[in-house]
C-alpha positions in Angstrom: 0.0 0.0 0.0 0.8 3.8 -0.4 2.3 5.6 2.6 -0.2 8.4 2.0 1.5 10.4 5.0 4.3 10.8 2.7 2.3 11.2 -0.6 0.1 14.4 1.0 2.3 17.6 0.4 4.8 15.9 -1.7 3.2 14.7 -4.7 0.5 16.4 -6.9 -2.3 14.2 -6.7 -4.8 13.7 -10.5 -7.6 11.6 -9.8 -9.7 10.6 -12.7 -13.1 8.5 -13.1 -13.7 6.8 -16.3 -17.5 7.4 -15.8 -19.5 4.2 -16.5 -16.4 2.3 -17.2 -17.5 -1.8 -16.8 -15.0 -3.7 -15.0 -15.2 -6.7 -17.9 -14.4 -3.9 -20.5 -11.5 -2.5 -19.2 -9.8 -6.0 -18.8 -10.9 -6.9 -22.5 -8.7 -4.0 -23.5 -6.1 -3.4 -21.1 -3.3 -4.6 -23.7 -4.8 -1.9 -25.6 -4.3 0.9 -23.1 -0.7 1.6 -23.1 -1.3 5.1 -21.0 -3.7 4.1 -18.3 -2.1 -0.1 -18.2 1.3 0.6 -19.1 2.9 -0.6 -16.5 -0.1 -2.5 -14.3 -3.4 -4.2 -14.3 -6.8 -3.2 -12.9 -7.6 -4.3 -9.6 -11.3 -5.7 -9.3 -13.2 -3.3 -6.9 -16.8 -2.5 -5.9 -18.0 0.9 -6.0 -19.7 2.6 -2.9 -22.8 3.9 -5.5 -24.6 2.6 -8.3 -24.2 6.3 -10.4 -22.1 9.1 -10.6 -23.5 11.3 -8.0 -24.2 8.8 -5.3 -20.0 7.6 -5.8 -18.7 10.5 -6.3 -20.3 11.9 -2.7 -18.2 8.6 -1.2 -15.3 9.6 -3.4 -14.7 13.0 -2.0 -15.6 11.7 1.3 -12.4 9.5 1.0 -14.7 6.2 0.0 -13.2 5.2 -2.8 -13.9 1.4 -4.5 -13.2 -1.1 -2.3 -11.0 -4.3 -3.4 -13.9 -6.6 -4.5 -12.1 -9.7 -2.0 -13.9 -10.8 1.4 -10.0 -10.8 3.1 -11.0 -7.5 5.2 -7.1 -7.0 6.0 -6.8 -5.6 2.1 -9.7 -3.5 2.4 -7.2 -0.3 3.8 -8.2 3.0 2.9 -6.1 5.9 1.2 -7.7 8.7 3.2 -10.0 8.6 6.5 -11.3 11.2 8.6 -10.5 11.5 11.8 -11.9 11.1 15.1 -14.3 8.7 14.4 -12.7 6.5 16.6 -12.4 3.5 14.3 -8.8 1.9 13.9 -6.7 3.7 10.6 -4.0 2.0 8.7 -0.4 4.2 9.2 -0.2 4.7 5.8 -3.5 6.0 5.9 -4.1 10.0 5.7 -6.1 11.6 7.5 -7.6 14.2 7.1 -10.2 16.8 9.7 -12.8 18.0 7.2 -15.9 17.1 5.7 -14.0 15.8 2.7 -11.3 15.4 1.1 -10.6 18.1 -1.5 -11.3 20.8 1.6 -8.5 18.8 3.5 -6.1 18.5 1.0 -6.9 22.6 0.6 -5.9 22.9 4.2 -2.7 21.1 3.0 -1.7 24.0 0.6 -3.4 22.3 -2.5 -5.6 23.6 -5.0 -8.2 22.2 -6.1 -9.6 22.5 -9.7 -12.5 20.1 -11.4 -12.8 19.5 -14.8 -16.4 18.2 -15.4 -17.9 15.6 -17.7 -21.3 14.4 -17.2 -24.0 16.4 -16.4 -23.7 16.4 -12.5 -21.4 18.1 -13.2 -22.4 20.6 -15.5 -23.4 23.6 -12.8 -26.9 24.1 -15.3 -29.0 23.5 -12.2 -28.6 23.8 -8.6 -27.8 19.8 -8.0 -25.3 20.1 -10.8 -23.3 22.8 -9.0 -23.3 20.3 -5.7 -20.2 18.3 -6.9 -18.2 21.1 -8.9 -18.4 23.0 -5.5 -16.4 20.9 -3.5 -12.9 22.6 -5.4 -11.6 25.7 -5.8 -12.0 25.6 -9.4 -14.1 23.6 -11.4 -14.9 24.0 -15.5 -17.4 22.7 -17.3 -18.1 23.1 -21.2 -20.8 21.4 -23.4 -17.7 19.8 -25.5 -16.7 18.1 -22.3 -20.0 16.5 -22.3 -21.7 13.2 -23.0 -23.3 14.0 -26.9 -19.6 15.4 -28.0 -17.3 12.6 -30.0 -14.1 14.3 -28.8 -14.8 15.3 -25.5 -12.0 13.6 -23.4 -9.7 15.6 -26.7 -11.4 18.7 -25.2 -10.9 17.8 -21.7 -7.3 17.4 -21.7 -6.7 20.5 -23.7 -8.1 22.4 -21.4 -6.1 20.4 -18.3 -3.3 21.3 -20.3 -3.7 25.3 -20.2 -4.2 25.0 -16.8 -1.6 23.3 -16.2 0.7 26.0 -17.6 -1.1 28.5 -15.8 -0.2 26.7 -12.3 3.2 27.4 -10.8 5.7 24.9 -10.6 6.1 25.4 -6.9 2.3 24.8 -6.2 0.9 21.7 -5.0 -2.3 20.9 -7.3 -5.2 18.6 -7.1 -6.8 18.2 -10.4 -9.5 16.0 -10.4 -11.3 14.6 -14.2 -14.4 13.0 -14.6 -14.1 11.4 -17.5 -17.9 11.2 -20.0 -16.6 9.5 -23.4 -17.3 6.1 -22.2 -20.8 7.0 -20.6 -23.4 6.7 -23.0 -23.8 7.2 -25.5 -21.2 5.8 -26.9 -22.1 4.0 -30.2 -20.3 7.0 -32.4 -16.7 5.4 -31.6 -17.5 2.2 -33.6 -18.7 3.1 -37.5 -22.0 2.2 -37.9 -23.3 1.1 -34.5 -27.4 1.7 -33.4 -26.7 1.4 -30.1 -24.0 1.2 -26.6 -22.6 -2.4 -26.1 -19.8 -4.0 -24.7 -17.9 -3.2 -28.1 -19.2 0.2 -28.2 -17.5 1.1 -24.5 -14.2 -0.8 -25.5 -14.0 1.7 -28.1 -14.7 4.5 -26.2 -12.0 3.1 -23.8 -9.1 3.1 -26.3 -10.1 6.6 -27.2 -9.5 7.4 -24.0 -6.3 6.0 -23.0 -4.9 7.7 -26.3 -5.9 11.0 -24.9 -4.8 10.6 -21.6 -1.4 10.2 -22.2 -0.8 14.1 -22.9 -1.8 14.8 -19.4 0.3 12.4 -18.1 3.0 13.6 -19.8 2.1 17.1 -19.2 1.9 15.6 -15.4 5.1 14.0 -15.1 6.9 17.7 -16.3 6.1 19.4 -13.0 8.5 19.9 -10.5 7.4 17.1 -8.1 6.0 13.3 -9.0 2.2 13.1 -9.0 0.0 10.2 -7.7 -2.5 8.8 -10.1 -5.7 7.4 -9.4 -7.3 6.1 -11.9 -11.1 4.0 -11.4 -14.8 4.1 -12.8 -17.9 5.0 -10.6 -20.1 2.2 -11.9 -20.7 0.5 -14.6 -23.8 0.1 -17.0 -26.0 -3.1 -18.5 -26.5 -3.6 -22.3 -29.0 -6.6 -21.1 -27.7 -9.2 -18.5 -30.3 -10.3 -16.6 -33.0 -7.7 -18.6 -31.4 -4.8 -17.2 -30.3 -1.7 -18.9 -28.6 1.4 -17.7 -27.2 1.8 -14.0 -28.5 3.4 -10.7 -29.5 -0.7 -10.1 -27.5 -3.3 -8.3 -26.5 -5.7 -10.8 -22.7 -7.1 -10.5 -22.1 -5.4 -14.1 -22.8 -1.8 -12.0 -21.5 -2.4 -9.0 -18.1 -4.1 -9.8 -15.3 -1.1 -11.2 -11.7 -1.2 -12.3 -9.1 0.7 -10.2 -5.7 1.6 -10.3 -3.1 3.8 -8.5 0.6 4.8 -9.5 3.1 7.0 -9.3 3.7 9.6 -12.7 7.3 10.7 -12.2 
């Protein structure tokens, strides 16, 4: 496990969710995501909700996906707050705040959000509930769910920022990631409708534009640590099911991974 007591205040910390991301999809093409698998696998995990706004909520409370494994010893949290007088791991970070992007605020960070599905689009009250937690957060219909190239867009504009932020400062950018939410049957010519293939698609777009922020990433002063994982996944049919916000194993079981850009 990460020493996160070492990892707060040293490293920048990018935290991305692949939004919808099925766990069985990102294994069918991890030998075909050089930039997010390079150099590791996915880890099987559950997610603490069944869609985005319900897991992101546990996200920024420090809840993030849970290895997917009845051995309780390996179910050790990166972050925790404190005082609540339950046991902590010592590599575990606390933190004495509601959540986690205020406490790693207190820490010197800044925060920023860039947006991707429409919780976090700020178009309505609820939609403002999640962007709100950073300093910054950004939002643009071509970061959206109906635009091809939105990740493409997404990164561009992580990139300026990224120029615009000093060397010196300690940053928390965190990306939710729409491309492989639906829909997604635009990334395979000629497809009616999301499916397994569909998402796989999506996925490789994906990885392809996520290595430019890693690279623009590792060129900062100091390492970053990467966390990487979806909020849920989706059905295309098991079991007569369709969508998410349902408890089906396809929904409820995520890929995750965590490592060190340097």
């Amino acid at each position: 496990m990460l020493d996160m007591n070492e990892i707060v205040g040293s490293h920048d910390i990018l935290m991305i969710t692949l939004d919808t991301l099925r766990y069985d999809v990102a294994m069918l093409e991890r030998n075909n995501c050089p930039n997010l698998c390079g150099d590791g696998a996915w880890e099987k995990r559950h997610s603490p909700g069944s869609f985005t706004y319900a897991a992101h909520h546990a996200f920024f409370g420090g809840f993030l996906p849970t290895p997917a494994t009845t051995n309780k010893k390996e179910h050790v949290r990166l972050f925790h707050s404190q005082n609540t007088g339950l046991r902590t791991h010592p590599g575990t970070w606390l933190f004495d705040t509601p959540d986690i992007v205020s406490g790693l605020a207190e820490e010197g960070y800044r925060t920023v959000c860039i947006g991707g599905v429409i919780f976090f689009s700020k178009k309505v009250p609820l939609a403002r509930v999640l962007p709100d937690y950073f300093q910054k957060s950004y939002w643009r219909m071509n970061f959206g769910v109906t635009n091809p190239r939105s990740t493409e867009h997404q990164v561009n504009h992580a990139l300026k920022l990224l120029e615009a932020t000093p060397q010196q400062e300690r940053l928390f950018l965190f990306m939710n990631v729409s491309a492989i939410h639906g829909p997604n049957h635009y990334f395979v010519p000629g497809a009616k409708e999301d499916s397994v293939e569909t998402q796989r698609a999506a996925l490789r777009y994906v990885d392809g534009e996520l290595g430019r922020l890693f690279a623009a990433m590792r060129a900062r002063q100091r390492p970053a640590l990467c966390l990487v994982f979806s909020d849920h996944g989706t059905a295309y049919g098991e079991d007569g099911y369709y969508g998410h916000r349902l408890a089906h194993e396809v929904v409820w079981t995520v890929p995750y991974r965590e490592f060190i850009l340097k």
